[in-house]
DNA sequence: CTTTACGTTGACGTCAACGTCAAGAACCGG
DNA sequence: CCGGTTCTTGACGTTGACGTCAACGTAAAG
């Protein structure tokens, strides 16, 4: 008879909510523990402390994923912080919701500019490839 | 009878190819002259020299536009340099064309990853806005 | 109980991408 | 010809995003 879920590598089947060490999340997301701590210094994540040791939960992993995607999109960490804080901020009152909706609009404008740039770059790349292939064909 | 095109603000109607000073291109592209010179230090642009003074032509403006778009997309300047060099590099022989086509493929893979990230971010933003608007409606 | 593996907090280093400042050269209008 | 504006080359400063290193705690394993 197997012991009931002492396997640390299968956390999702545990009764208690799963948690991870700094090394585990770092490895999983392909960054160093130093990077994770840096994000904590900037207030982008705030893992639980068990004594002095950091304990990461699903919420922290979600935020880390958002951070890394933001980075891939070229946003500075400070801006990323305002974004994910926006997602998490309490928005009970109408005034707060209005503010959040304004921020959303700003974000979208920015993202859509990036999308245009991206489409342009991809289009140019396609055209350039076409010309290269044509040149290559003429050489045969 | 008007003098034939002594107006420096209308360079495109000049008989000789139009050119610009560093301040002019900087202002036009919304960067400082220091930024433009920095790009030159890194070899991203190489304007003509008239004596000691830099003279910018259409080619330089094209490259500058590419650089700034690359920056908006979050690419480091070194990577941007390899990209625009790719567009400009001589590609007479088949082997060179093959190499260029390989590079194009790498670029495209990268850009498409970014596009996915971008679409995801925009989708999440849309969903988030929907929820906020719903919350707002319930408050009325 | 010591080793070994991770964990922790600083403090400092580094690299990219510029900004800032100083000290001249060069042209332009008066 | 002279002063003001614009250009030039350095040299150094700054900010963001971590890397690196030292010095130390701790918890399981042999």
Coordinates of C-alpha atoms (C1' of nucleotides) in Angstrom, one line a residue:
Chain A
X1 CA 0.0 0.0 0.0
X2 CA 1.5 3.3 -1.1
X3 CA 2.0 6.1 1.4
X4 CA -0.7 8.8 0.8
X5 CA 0.9 11.5 -1.3
X6 CA 4.3 12.1 0.1
X7 CA 5.6 12.5 -3.5
X8 CA 6.8 16.1 -3.8
X9 CA 6.9 15.9 -7.6
X10 CA 3.1 15.5 -7.8
X11 CA 1.8 18.4 -5.9
X12 CA -1.5 18.7 -7.6
X13 CA -2.9 15.5 -6.1
X14 CA -2.1 16.7 -2.6
X15 CA -5.0 17.6 -0.3
X16 CA -3.4 20.9 0.8
X17 CA -3.0 23.5 -1.9
X18 CA 0.2 23.0 -3.8
X19 CA 3.3 25.1 -3.2
X20 CA 6.8 25.5 -4.5
X21 CA 10.2 26.6 -3.5
X22 CA 12.1 29.4 -5.2
X23 CA 14.3 27.0 -7.0
X24 CA 11.4 25.1 -8.3
X25 CA 9.5 28.1 -9.8
X26 CA 12.7 29.5 -11.2
X27 CA 13.7 26.3 -12.9
X28 CA 10.2 25.8 -14.2
X29 CA 10.0 29.3 -15.7
X30 CA 13.5 29.2 -17.0
X31 CA 14.9 32.0 -14.9
X32 CA 17.3 32.1 -12.0
X33 CA 16.3 32.4 -8.3
X34 CA 18.0 35.8 -8.4
X35 CA 15.6 37.0 -11.0
X36 CA 12.6 35.8 -9.0
X37 CA 14.0 37.7 -5.9
X38 CA 14.5 40.7 -8.0
X39 CA 10.9 40.7 -9.0
X40 CA 10.0 40.4 -5.4
X41 CA 12.2 43.4 -4.5
X42 CA 10.3 45.4 -7.1
X43 CA 7.0 44.3 -5.6
X44 CA 5.8 42.2 -8.6
X45 CA 5.3 39.1 -6.5
X46 CA 5.1 38.6 -2.7
X47 CA 5.3 34.9 -1.8
X48 CA 4.3 33.6 1.6
X49 CA 7.0 33.3 4.2
X50 CA 7.2 30.1 6.2
X51 CA 9.7 31.4 8.8
X52 CA 12.3 33.0 6.6
X53 CA 11.8 30.8 3.7
X54 CA 9.7 31.8 0.6
X55 CA 6.8 29.6 -0.3
X56 CA 5.2 30.1 -3.7
X57 CA 1.6 29.3 -4.6
X58 CA -0.4 29.2 -7.8
X59 CA -1.1 32.9 -7.5
X60 CA 2.6 33.7 -7.6
X61 CA 3.1 31.4 -10.6
X62 CA 0.3 33.2 -12.4
X63 CA 1.9 36.6 -11.7
X64 CA 5.3 35.3 -12.8
X65 CA 3.8 34.1 -16.1
X66 CA 2.3 37.5 -16.6
X67 CA 5.7 39.2 -15.8
X68 CA 7.6 37.0 -18.3
X69 CA 5.1 37.6 -21.0
X70 CA 5.3 41.3 -20.4
X71 CA 9.0 41.0 -20.7
X72 CA 8.8 39.1 -24.0
X73 CA 6.6 42.0 -25.2
X74 CA 9.3 44.4 -24.1
X75 CA 7.6 46.2 -21.2
X76 CA 9.8 47.5 -18.4
X77 CA 9.3 45.8 -15.0
X78 CA 7.8 48.9 -13.4
X79 CA 5.1 49.1 -16.1
X80 CA 4.5 45.4 -15.7
X81 CA 3.9 46.0 -12.0
X82 CA 1.2 48.6 -12.7
X83 CA -0.5 46.2 -15.1
X84 CA -0.7 43.1 -12.9
X85 CA -1.6 45.3 -9.9
X86 CA -4.4 46.6 -12.1
X87 CA -5.7 43.1 -12.5
X88 CA -5.5 42.5 -8.7
X89 CA -6.5 45.8 -7.3
X90 CA -9.9 45.9 -5.4
X91 CA -12.5 47.7 -7.5
X92 CA -15.6 47.9 -5.5
X93 CA -16.6 51.5 -6.1
X94 CA -17.7 52.9 -9.4
X95 CA -14.9 55.5 -9.4
X96 CA -12.3 52.8 -9.1
X97 CA -13.9 50.8 -11.9
X98 CA -13.9 53.9 -14.1
X99 CA -10.2 54.4 -13.4
X100 CA -9.5 50.7 -14.2
X101 CA -11.4 51.0 -17.5
X102 CA -9.4 54.1 -18.4
X103 CA -6.2 52.2 -17.7
X104 CA -7.4 49.3 -19.8
X105 CA -8.0 51.6 -22.7
X106 CA -4.4 53.0 -22.4
X107 CA -3.0 49.4 -22.3
X108 CA -5.0 48.5 -25.4
X109 CA -3.9 51.4 -27.4
X110 CA -0.3 50.5 -26.6
X111 CA -0.8 46.9 -27.4
X112 CA -2.5 47.7 -30.7
X113 CA 0.4 49.9 -31.7
X114 CA 2.7 47.0 -31.0
X115 CA 0.5 44.8 -33.1
X116 CA 0.7 47.1 -36.0
X117 CA 4.5 47.3 -35.7
X118 CA 4.5 43.5 -35.6
X119 CA 2.3 43.0 -38.6
X120 CA 4.4 45.5 -40.5
X121 CA 7.6 43.7 -39.6
X122 CA 6.2 40.3 -40.6
X123 CA 4.9 41.7 -43.9
X124 CA 8.3 43.2 -44.7
X125 CA 9.9 40.0 -43.8
X126 CA 7.6 38.1 -46.1
X127 CA 8.2 40.4 -49.0
X128 CA 12.0 40.2 -48.4
X129 CA 11.8 36.4 -48.4
X130 CA 9.9 36.5 -51.7
X131 CA 12.6 38.6 -53.3
X132 CA 15.3 36.3 -51.9
X133 CA 13.6 33.3 -53.3
X134 CA 13.2 34.9 -56.6
X135 CA 16.9 35.8 -56.7
X136 CA 17.8 32.2 -55.7
X137 CA 15.6 30.9 -58.5
X138 CA 17.3 33.0 -61.1
X139 CA 20.7 31.5 -60.0
X140 CA 19.7 28.0 -60.9
Chain B
X1 CA 9.8 84.8 -60.0
X2 CA 10.6 82.6 -57.0
X3 CA 14.1 81.4 -56.4
X4 CA 14.5 77.8 -57.3
X5 CA 14.2 75.8 -54.1
X6 CA 16.3 77.5 -51.6
X7 CA 13.7 76.6 -49.0
X8 CA 15.4 74.2 -46.6
X9 CA 12.0 73.1 -45.2
X10 CA 11.0 71.6 -48.5
X11 CA 13.8 69.2 -49.4
X12 CA 11.8 66.8 -51.4
X13 CA 11.3 69.3 -54.3
X14 CA 15.1 69.9 -54.5
X15 CA 16.9 68.7 -57.6
X16 CA 19.8 67.3 -55.5
X17 CA 18.9 64.4 -53.3
X18 CA 17.5 65.6 -50.0
X19 CA 19.6 65.5 -46.8
X20 CA 19.2 66.4 -43.2
X21 CA 21.2 67.4 -40.2
X22 CA 21.4 65.3 -37.0
X23 CA 19.1 67.7 -35.2
X24 CA 16.5 67.5 -37.9
X25 CA 16.3 63.7 -38.0
X26 CA 16.3 63.5 -34.3
X27 CA 13.5 66.0 -33.9
X28 CA 11.5 64.4 -36.7
X29 CA 11.8 60.9 -35.1
X30 CA 11.2 62.1 -31.6
X31 CA 14.7 61.2 -30.2
X32 CA 17.7 63.2 -29.1
X33 CA 20.8 63.8 -31.2
X34 CA 22.6 61.8 -28.5
X35 CA 20.4 58.8 -29.3
X36 CA 21.2 59.1 -33.0
X37 CA 24.9 59.2 -32.3
X38 CA 24.6 56.3 -30.0
X39 CA 23.1 54.2 -32.8
X40 CA 26.0 55.3 -35.0
X41 CA 28.5 54.2 -32.4
X42 CA 26.9 50.8 -32.4
X43 CA 27.0 50.7 -36.2
X44 CA 23.3 50.9 -36.8
X45 CA 23.6 53.9 -39.1
X46 CA 26.5 55.5 -40.8
X47 CA 25.7 58.9 -42.2
X48 CA 27.8 60.7 -44.8
X49 CA 30.4 63.1 -43.5
X50 CA 30.7 66.5 -45.1
X51 CA 34.0 67.6 -43.5
X52 CA 33.3 66.7 -39.9
X53 CA 29.6 67.2 -40.0
X54 CA 27.1 64.4 -40.3
X55 CA 24.7 64.5 -43.3
X56 CA 21.7 62.2 -43.3
X57 CA 20.0 60.8 -46.4
X58 CA 16.9 58.8 -47.0
X59 CA 18.7 55.6 -46.4
X60 CA 19.6 56.7 -42.9
X61 CA 16.1 57.7 -42.2
X62 CA 14.8 54.3 -43.4
X63 CA 17.3 52.6 -41.1
X64 CA 16.3 54.8 -38.2
X65 CA 12.7 54.0 -38.7
X66 CA 13.5 50.3 -38.6
X67 CA 15.6 50.8 -35.5
X68 CA 12.8 52.6 -33.6
X69 CA 10.2 50.0 -34.7
X70 CA 12.5 47.3 -33.5
X71 CA 12.8 49.1 -30.2
X72 CA 9.0 49.4 -29.8
X73 CA 8.9 45.7 -30.3
X74 CA 11.4 45.3 -27.5
X75 CA 14.5 44.1 -29.4
X76 CA 17.9 45.0 -28.1
X77 CA 20.0 47.2 -30.4
X78 CA 22.5 44.6 -31.1
X79 CA 19.8 42.3 -32.5
X80 CA 18.3 45.1 -34.4
X81 CA 21.7 45.7 -36.0
X82 CA 21.9 42.1 -37.3
X83 CA 18.4 42.4 -38.7
X84 CA 18.8 45.6 -40.7
X85 CA 22.3 44.4 -41.8
X86 CA 20.5 41.3 -43.1
X87 CA 18.3 43.5 -45.2
X88 CA 21.3 45.4 -46.6
X89 CA 23.8 42.7 -46.9
X90 CA 24.9 41.7 -50.5
X91 CA 23.5 38.4 -51.4
X92 CA 24.8 37.5 -54.8
X93 CA 25.7 33.9 -54.3
X94 CA 23.4 31.0 -53.6
X95 CA 25.1 30.2 -50.3
X96 CA 24.5 33.7 -49.0
X97 CA 20.9 33.6 -50.1
X98 CA 20.5 30.3 -48.2
X99 CA 21.9 31.9 -45.1
X100 CA 19.7 34.9 -45.4
X101 CA 16.6 32.7 -45.8
X102 CA 17.6 30.8 -42.7
X103 CA 17.9 34.0 -40.8
X104 CA 14.5 35.1 -42.1
X105 CA 13.0 31.9 -40.7
X106 CA 14.5 32.6 -37.3
X107 CA 13.2 36.1 -37.3
X108 CA 9.7 34.9 -38.3
X109 CA 9.6 32.4 -35.5
X110 CA 10.5 35.0 -33.0
X111 CA 8.0 37.5 -34.3
X112 CA 5.2 34.9 -34.3
X113 CA 5.9 34.1 -30.7
X114 CA 5.5 37.7 -29.9
X115 CA 2.3 37.9 -31.9
X116 CA 0.9 35.0 -29.8
X117 CA 1.9 36.8 -26.6
X118 CA 0.3 40.0 -27.9
X119 CA -2.9 38.3 -28.9
X120 CA -3.1 36.6 -25.5
X121 CA -2.6 39.9 -23.7
X122 CA -5.2 41.6 -25.8
X123 CA -7.7 38.8 -25.2
X124 CA -7.1 38.9 -21.5
X125 CA -7.5 42.6 -21.5
X126 CA -10.8 42.3 -23.4
X127 CA -12.1 39.7 -20.9
X128 CA -11.0 41.8 -18.0
X129 CA -12.8 44.8 -19.4
X130 CA -16.0 42.8 -19.9
X131 CA -15.9 41.8 -16.3
X132 CA -15.3 45.4 -15.1
X133 CA -18.1 46.6 -17.2
X134 CA -20.4 44.0 -15.8
X135 CA -19.4 45.0 -12.3
X136 CA -20.0 48.6 -13.1
X137 CA -23.5 47.8 -14.5
X138 CA -24.4 46.0 -11.3
X139 CA -23.6 49.1 -9.3
X140 CA -26.2 51.2 -11.0
Chain C
dC1 C1' 26.9 15.1 14.4
dT2 C1' 28.9 16.6 10.5
dT3 C1' 28.2 17.0 5.7
dT4 C1' 25.6 18.5 1.8
dA5 C1' 22.1 20.9 -0.4
dC6 C1' 19.3 24.8 -0.5
dG7 C1' 17.7 28.8 1.6
dT8 C1' 18.5 33.8 3.2
dT9 C1' 20.2 38.7 3.2
dG10 C1' 23.1 42.3 1.8
dA11 C1' 26.7 44.5 -1.1
dC12 C1' 28.7 45.1 -5.1
dG13 C1' 29.5 44.3 -10.3
dT14 C1' 27.9 44.6 -15.1
dC15 C1' 25.8 45.6 -19.4
dA16 C1' 22.7 48.1 -22.3
dA17 C1' 20.9 52.4 -23.6
dC18 C1' 21.3 56.4 -23.3
dG19 C1' 21.8 61.5 -20.5
dT20 C1' 24.8 65.1 -19.1
dC21 C1' 28.5 68.0 -19.3
dA22 C1' 32.8 70.2 -21.0
dA23 C1' 35.5 72.1 -24.5
dG24 C1' 36.2 73.1 -28.8
dA25 C1' 35.2 73.8 -34.3
dA26 C1' 32.2 75.9 -37.9
dC27 C1' 29.0 78.5 -40.0
dC28 C1' 25.5 82.5 -40.2
dG29 C1' 23.6 87.1 -39.5
dG30 C1' 24.6 91.7 -38.3
Chain D
dC1 C1' 34.9 90.5 -37.5
dC2 C1' 32.2 88.9 -33.8
dG3 C1' 28.8 86.8 -31.1
dG4 C1' 25.3 83.2 -31.2
dT5 C1' 23.7 78.9 -32.7
dT6 C1' 24.7 74.3 -34.1
dC7 C1' 27.8 70.9 -34.8
dT8 C1' 31.8 67.9 -33.1
dT9 C1' 34.3 64.5 -29.9
dG10 C1' 35.2 62.7 -25.6
dA11 C1' 34.4 61.5 -20.6
dC12 C1' 31.5 60.4 -17.1
dG13 C1' 26.8 59.6 -14.9
dT14 C1' 22.4 57.1 -14.6
dT15 C1' 18.8 53.6 -14.8
dG16 C1' 17.0 49.0 -15.4
dA17 C1' 17.7 44.3 -14.9
dC18 C1' 19.8 41.4 -13.3
dG19 C1' 24.7 38.4 -12.0
dT20 C1' 28.1 37.4 -8.5
dC21 C1' 29.9 36.8 -4.2
dA22 C1' 30.3 36.5 0.8
dA23 C1' 28.5 35.0 5.0
dC24 C1' 25.3 32.8 7.3
dG25 C1' 20.9 29.7 8.7
dT26 C1' 18.6 25.1 8.4
dA27 C1' 17.0 20.7 7.5
dA28 C1' 17.4 16.0 5.9
dA29 C1' 20.9 12.2 5.1
dG30 C1' 24.5 9.3 6.2

